[in-house]
mmCIF file of C-alpha atoms and ligand atoms in Angstrom:
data_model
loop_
_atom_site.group_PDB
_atom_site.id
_atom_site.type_symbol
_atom_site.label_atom_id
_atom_site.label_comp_id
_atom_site.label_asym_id
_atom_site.label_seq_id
_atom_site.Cartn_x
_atom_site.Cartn_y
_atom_site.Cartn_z
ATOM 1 C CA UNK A 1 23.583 7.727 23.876
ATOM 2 C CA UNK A 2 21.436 4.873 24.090
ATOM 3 C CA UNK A 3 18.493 7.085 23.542
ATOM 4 C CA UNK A 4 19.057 7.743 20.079
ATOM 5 C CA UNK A 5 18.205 4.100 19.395
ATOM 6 C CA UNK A 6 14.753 2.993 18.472
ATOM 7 C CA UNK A 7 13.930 -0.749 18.432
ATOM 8 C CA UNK A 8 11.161 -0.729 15.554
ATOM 9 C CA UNK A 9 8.801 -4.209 15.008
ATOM 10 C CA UNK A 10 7.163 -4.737 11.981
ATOM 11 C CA UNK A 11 3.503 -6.031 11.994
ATOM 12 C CA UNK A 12 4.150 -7.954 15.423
ATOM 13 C CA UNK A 13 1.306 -10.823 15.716
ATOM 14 C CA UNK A 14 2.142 -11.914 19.408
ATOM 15 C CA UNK A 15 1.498 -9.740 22.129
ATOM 16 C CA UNK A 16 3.783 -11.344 24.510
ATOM 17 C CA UNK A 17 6.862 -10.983 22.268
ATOM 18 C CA UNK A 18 6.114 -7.298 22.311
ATOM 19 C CA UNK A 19 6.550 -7.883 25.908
ATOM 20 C CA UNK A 20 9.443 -9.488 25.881
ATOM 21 C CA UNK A 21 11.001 -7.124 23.494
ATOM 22 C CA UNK A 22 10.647 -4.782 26.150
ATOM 23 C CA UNK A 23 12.430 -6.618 29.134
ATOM 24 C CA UNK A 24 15.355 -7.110 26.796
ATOM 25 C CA UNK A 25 15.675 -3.587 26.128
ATOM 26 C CA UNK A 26 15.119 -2.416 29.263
ATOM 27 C CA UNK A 27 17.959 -4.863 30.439
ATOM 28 C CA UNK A 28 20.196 -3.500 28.058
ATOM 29 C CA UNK A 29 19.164 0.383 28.683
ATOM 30 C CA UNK A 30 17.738 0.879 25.864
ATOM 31 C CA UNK A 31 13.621 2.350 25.879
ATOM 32 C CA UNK A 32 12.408 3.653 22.939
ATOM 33 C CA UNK A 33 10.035 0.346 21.149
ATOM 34 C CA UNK A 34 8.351 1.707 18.296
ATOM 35 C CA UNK A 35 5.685 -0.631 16.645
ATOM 36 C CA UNK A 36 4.778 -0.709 12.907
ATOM 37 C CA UNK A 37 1.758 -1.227 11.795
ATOM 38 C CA UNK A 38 1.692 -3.997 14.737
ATOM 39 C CA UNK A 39 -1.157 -6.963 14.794
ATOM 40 C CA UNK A 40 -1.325 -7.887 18.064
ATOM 41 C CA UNK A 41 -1.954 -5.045 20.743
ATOM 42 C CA UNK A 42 -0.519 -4.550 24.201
ATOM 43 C CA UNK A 43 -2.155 -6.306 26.139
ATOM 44 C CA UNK A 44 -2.425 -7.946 29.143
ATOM 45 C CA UNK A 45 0.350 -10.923 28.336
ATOM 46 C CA UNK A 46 2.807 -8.301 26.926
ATOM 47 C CA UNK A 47 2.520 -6.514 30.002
ATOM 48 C CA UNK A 48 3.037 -9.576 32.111
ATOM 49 C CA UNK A 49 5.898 -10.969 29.326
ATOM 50 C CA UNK A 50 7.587 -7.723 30.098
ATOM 51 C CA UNK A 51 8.114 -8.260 33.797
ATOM 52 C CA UNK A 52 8.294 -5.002 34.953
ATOM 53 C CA UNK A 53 9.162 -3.106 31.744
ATOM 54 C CA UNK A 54 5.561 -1.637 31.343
ATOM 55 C CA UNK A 55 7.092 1.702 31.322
ATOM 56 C CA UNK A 56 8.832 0.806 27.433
ATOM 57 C CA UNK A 57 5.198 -0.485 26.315
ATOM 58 C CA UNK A 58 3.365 2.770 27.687
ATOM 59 C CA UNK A 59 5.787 4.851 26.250
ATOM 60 C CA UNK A 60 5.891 2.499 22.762
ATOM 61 C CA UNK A 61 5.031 4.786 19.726
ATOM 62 C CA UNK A 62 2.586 3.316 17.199
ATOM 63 C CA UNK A 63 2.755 3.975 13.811
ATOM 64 C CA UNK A 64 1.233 2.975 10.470
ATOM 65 C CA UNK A 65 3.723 1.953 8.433
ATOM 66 C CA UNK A 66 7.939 1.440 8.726
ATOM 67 C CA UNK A 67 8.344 4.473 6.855
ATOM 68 C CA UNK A 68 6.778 6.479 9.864
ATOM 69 C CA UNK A 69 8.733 4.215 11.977
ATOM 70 C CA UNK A 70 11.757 5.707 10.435
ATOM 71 C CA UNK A 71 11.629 9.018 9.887
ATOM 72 C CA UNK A 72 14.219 11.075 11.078
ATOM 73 C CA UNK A 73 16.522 8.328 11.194
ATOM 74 C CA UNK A 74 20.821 9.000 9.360
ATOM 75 C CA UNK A 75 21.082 5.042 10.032
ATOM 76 C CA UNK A 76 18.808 2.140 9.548
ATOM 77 C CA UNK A 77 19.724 -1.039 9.939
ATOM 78 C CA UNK A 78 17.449 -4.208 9.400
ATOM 79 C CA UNK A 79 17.514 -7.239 10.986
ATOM 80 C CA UNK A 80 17.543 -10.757 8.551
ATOM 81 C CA UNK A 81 17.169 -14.223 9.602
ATOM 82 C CA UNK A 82 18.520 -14.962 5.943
ATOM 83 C CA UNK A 83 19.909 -13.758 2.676
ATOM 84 C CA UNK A 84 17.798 -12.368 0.030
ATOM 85 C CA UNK A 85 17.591 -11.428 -3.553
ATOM 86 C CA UNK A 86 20.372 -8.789 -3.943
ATOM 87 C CA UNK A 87 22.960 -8.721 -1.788
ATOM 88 C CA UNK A 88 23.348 -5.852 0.782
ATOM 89 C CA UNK A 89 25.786 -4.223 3.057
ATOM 90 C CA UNK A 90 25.476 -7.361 5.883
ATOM 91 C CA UNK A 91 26.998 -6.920 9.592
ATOM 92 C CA UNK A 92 27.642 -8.776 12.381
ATOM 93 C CA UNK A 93 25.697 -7.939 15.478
ATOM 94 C CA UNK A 94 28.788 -6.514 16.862
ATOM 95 C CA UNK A 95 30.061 -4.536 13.404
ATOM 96 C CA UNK A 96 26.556 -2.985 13.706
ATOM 97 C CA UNK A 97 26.728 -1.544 17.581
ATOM 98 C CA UNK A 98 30.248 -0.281 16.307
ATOM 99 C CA UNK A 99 28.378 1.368 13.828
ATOM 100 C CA UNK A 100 25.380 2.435 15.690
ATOM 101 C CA UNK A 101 27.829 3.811 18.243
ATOM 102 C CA UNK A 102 29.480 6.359 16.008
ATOM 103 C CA UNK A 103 26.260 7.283 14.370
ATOM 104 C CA UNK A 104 24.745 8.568 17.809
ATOM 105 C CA UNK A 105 28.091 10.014 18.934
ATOM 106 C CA UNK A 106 27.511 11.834 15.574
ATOM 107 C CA UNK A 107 24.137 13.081 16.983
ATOM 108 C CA UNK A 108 22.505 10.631 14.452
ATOM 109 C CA UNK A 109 19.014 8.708 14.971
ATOM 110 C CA UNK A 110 19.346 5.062 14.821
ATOM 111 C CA UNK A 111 16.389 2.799 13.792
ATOM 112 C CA UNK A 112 16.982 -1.377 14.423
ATOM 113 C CA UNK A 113 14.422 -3.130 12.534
ATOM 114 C CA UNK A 114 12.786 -6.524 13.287
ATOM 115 C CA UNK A 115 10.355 -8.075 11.076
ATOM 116 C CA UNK A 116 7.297 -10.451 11.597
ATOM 117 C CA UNK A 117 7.449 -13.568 13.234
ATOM 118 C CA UNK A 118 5.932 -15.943 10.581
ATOM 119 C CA UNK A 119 8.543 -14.123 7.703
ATOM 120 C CA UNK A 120 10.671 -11.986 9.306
ATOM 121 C CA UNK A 121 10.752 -8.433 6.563
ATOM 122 C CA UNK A 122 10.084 -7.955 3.283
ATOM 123 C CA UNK A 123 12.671 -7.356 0.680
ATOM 124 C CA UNK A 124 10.970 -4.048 -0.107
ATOM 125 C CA UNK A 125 11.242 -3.618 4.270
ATOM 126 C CA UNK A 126 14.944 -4.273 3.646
ATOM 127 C CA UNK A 127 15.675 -1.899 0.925
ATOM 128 C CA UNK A 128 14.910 0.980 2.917
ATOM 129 C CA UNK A 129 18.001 0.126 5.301
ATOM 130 C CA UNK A 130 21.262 1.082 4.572
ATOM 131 C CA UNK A 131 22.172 -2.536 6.143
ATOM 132 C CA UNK A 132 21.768 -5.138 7.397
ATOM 133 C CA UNK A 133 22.637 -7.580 10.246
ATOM 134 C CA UNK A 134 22.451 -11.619 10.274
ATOM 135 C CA UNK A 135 22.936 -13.416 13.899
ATOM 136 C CA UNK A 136 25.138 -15.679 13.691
ATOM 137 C CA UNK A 137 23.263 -19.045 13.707
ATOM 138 C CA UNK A 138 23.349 -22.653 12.980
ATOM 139 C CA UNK A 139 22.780 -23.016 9.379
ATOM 140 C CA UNK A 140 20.185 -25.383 9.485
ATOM 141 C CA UNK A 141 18.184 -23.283 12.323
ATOM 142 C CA UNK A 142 18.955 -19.857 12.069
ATOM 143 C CA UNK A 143 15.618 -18.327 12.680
ATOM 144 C CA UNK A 144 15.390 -16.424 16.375
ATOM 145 C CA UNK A 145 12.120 -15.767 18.300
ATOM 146 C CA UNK A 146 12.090 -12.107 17.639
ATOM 147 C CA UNK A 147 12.378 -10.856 21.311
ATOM 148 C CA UNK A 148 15.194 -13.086 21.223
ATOM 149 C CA UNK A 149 16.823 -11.362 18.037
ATOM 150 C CA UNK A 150 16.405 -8.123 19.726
ATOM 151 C CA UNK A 151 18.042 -9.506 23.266
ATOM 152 C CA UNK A 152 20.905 -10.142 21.228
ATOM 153 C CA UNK A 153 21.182 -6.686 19.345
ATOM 154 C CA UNK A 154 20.079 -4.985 22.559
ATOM 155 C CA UNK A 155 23.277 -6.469 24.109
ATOM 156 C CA UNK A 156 25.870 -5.777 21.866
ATOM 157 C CA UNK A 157 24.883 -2.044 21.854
ATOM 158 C CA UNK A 158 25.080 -1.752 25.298
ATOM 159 C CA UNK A 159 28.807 -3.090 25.174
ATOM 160 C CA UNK A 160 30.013 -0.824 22.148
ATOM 161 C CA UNK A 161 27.775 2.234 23.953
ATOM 162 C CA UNK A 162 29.458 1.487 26.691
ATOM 163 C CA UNK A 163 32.870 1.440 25.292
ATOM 164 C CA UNK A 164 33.269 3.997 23.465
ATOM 165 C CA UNK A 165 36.586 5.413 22.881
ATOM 166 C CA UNK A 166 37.673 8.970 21.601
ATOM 167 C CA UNK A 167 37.483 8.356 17.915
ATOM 168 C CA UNK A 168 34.046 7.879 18.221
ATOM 169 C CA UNK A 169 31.567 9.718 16.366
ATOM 170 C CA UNK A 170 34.211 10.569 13.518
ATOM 171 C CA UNK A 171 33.185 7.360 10.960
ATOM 172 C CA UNK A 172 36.091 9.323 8.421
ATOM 173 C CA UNK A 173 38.324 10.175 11.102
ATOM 174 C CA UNK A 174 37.800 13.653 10.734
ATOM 175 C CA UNK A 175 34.543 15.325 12.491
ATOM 176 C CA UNK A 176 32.071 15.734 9.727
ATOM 177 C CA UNK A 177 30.643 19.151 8.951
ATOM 178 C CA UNK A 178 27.151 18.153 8.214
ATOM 179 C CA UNK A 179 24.553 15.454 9.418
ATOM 180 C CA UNK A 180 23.841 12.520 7.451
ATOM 181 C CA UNK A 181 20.826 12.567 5.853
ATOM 182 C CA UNK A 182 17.737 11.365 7.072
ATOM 183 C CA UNK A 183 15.632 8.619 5.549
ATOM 184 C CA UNK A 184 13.163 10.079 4.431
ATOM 185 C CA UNK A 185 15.192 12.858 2.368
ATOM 186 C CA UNK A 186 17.503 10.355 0.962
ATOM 187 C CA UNK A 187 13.977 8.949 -0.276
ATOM 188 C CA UNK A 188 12.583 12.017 -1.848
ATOM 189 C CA UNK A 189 16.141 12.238 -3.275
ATOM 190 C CA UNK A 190 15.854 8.542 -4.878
ATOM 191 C CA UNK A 191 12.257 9.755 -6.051
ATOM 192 C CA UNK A 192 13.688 13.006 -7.653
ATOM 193 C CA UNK A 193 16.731 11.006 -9.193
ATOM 194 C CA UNK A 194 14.289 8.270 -10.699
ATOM 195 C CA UNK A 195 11.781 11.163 -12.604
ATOM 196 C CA UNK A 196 15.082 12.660 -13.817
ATOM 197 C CA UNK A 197 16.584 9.431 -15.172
ATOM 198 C CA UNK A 198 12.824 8.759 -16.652
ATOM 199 C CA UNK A 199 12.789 12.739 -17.782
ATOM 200 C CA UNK A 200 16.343 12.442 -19.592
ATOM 201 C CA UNK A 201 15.437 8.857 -20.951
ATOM 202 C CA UNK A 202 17.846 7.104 -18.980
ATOM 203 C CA UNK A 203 15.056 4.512 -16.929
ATOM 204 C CA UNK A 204 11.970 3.306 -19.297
ATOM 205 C CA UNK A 205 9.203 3.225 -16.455
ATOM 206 C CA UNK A 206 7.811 0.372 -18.338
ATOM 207 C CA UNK A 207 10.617 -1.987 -17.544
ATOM 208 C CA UNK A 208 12.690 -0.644 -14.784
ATOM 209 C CA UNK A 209 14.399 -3.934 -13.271
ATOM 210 C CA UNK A 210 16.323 -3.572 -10.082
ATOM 211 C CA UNK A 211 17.989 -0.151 -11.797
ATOM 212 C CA UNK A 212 16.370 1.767 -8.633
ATOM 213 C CA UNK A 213 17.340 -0.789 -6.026
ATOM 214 C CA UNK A 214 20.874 -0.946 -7.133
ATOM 215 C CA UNK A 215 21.218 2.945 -6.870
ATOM 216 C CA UNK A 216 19.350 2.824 -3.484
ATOM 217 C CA UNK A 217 21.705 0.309 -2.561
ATOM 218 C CA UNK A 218 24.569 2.241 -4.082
ATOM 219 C CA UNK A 219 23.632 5.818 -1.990
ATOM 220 C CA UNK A 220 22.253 3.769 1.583
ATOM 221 C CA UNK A 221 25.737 2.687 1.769
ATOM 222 C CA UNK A 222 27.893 5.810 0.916
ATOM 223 C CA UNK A 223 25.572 6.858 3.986
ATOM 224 C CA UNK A 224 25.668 10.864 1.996
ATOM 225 C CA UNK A 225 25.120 13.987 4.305
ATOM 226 C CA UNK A 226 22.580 16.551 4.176
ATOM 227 C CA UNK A 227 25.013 18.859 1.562
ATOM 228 C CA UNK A 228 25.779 16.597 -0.585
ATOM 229 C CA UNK A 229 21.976 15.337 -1.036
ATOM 230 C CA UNK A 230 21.329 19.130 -1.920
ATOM 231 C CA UNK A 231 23.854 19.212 -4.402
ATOM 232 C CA UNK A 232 22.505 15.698 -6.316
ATOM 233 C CA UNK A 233 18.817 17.242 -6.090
ATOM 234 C CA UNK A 234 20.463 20.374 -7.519
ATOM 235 C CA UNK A 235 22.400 18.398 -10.531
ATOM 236 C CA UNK A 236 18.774 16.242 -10.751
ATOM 237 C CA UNK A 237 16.548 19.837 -11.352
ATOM 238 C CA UNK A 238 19.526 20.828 -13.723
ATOM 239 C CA UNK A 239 18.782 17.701 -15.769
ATOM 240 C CA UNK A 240 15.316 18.128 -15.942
ATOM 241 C CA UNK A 241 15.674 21.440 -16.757
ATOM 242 C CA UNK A 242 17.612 20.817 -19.355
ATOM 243 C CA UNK A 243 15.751 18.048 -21.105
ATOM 244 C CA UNK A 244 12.411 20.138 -20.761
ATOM 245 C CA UNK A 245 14.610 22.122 -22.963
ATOM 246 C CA UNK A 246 15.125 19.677 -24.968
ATOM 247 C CA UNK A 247 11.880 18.447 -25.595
ATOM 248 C CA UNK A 248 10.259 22.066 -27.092
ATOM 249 C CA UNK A 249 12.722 23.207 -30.124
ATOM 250 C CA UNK A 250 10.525 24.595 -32.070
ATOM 251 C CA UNK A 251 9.688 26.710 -28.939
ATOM 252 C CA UNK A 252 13.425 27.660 -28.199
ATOM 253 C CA UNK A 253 14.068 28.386 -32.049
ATOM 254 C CA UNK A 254 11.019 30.852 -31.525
ATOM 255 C CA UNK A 255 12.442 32.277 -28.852
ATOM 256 C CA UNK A 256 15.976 32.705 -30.746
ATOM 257 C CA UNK A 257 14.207 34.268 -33.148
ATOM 258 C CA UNK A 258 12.334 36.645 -31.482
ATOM 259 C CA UNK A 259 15.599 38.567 -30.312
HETATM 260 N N1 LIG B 301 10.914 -17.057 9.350
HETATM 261 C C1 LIG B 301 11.404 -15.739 9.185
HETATM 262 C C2 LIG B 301 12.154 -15.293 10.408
HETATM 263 C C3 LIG B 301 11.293 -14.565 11.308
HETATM 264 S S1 LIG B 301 12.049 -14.397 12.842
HETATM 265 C C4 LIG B 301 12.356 -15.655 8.028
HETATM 266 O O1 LIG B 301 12.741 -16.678 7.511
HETATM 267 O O2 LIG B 301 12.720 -14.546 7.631
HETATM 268 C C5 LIG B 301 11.437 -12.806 13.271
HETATM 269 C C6 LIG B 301 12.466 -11.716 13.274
HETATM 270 O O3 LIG B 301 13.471 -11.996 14.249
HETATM 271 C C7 LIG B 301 13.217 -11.492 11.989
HETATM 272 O O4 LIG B 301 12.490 -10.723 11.072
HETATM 273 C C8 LIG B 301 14.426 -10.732 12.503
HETATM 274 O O5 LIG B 301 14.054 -9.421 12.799
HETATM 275 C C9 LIG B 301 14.718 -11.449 13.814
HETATM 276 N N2 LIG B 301 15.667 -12.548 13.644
HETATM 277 C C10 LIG B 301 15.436 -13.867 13.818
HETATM 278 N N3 LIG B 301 16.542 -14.591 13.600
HETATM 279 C C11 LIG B 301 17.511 -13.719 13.273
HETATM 280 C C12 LIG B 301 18.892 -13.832 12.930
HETATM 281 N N4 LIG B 301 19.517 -15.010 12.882
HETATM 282 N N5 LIG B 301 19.574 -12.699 12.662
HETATM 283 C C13 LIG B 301 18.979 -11.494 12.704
HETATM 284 N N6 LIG B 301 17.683 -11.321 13.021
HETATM 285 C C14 LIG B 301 16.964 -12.402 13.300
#
């Protein structure tokens, strides 16, 4: 179950904590590293850094950008050293392997994502997660080496992986008839839902404000499944449809006439 966890690093600049990333995982069982967009490469200190987990750093995928990093992912979580502008579903390390663990009992991919080490992720990084998890830290110094962060994460999955008990896998207590939704279709769901609330006047593309992060927010945390995305992008193509409509009277009125 462990397997359906990637560990994904954002524009790493350090070779050896890519390294080092990798012995913690590989302590904790975990083994897929995937590195976005990274800056440093692996090299000969991230092999040494990762004692003798060269097999996670041979086997890392690279990939240009987070998004690639995850795709194909129901559950994304990302990793914050501290809280930022609007507020977002926030875990403890341990509320996120509990989590984690019923995602991939659900036959979910998980992505866990670490950011930069000179300013940890982005606030546009962290919008595309449906959480997010803060160690718990002094308040004064709360900012982990990154290999460090991920030791910690990497541990706490391990114990809820390894604990699982029979409810497991059903987050509603029921099992679920369809798969949650992946990233990127809950994305090209947000994109069809913003041209619709543009198309029906609802969003003025000239001064948007946070409307689309507060409704990303809004659907990363009701965490919808594959059906019910269909059904919004069906009730989105309605609305279009319908102010399209709308928009051509004289056209319709023609049409009226005409029969
Ligand atoms: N100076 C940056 C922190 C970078 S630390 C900042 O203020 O945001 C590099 C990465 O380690 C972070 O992006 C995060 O992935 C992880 N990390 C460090 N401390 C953490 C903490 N207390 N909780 C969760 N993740 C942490």
């Amino acid at each position: 179950m462990l397997d359906k966890i990637r560990i994904v690093m954002v524009n790493t600049t350090h070779s050896g904590n890519i390294g080092a990333a990798a012995r913690a995982m590989k302590n904790m069982g975990l083994s897929r590293l995937y590195l976005a967009d990274p800056i440093a490469q692996i090299d000969e200190e991230a092999i040494q850094r990762s004692s003798r987990a060269d097999d996670i750093l041979s086997n890392a995928v690279i990939c240009p950008s987070l998004e690639d990093a995850i795709a194909g992912c129901g559950l994304v979580v990302g990793t914050s050293a501290r809280s930022r502008s609007i507020p977002w579903p926030l875990m403890n390390p341990r509320q996120c392997a509990a989590q984690a663990s019923t995602a991939a009992q659900a036959g979910n991919e998980i992505a866990l994502v670490f950011g930069r080490e000179s300013r940890g992720l982005t606030n546009e990084e962290l919008q595309l997660c449906n959480a997010h998890v803060h160690i718990p830290t002094d308040e004064s110094f709360s900012s982990l080496n990154v290999s460090q962060a991920i030791q910690v994460i990497c541990y706490e999955m391990r114990l809820a992986f390894t604990e699982t008990g029979p409810q497991a896998g059903e987050p509603w207590g029921v099992e679920w008839d369809y798969p949650l939704a992946t990233h990127e279709q809950l994305n090209g769901m947000l994109q069809h839902m913003e041209q619709a609330l543009i198309d029906i006047g609802f969003l003025d593309p000239d001064t948007p404000k946070q409307l689309m992060a507060r409704l990303r927010r809004l659907y990363l945390r009701a965490g919808p499944d594959k059906l019910e995305l269909n059904i919004l992008r069906g009730m989105f193509a309605a609305m279009q449809k319908q102010a399209a409509a709308n928009r051509k009277p004289d056209h319709n009125e023609l049409n009226e006439g005409s029969e």
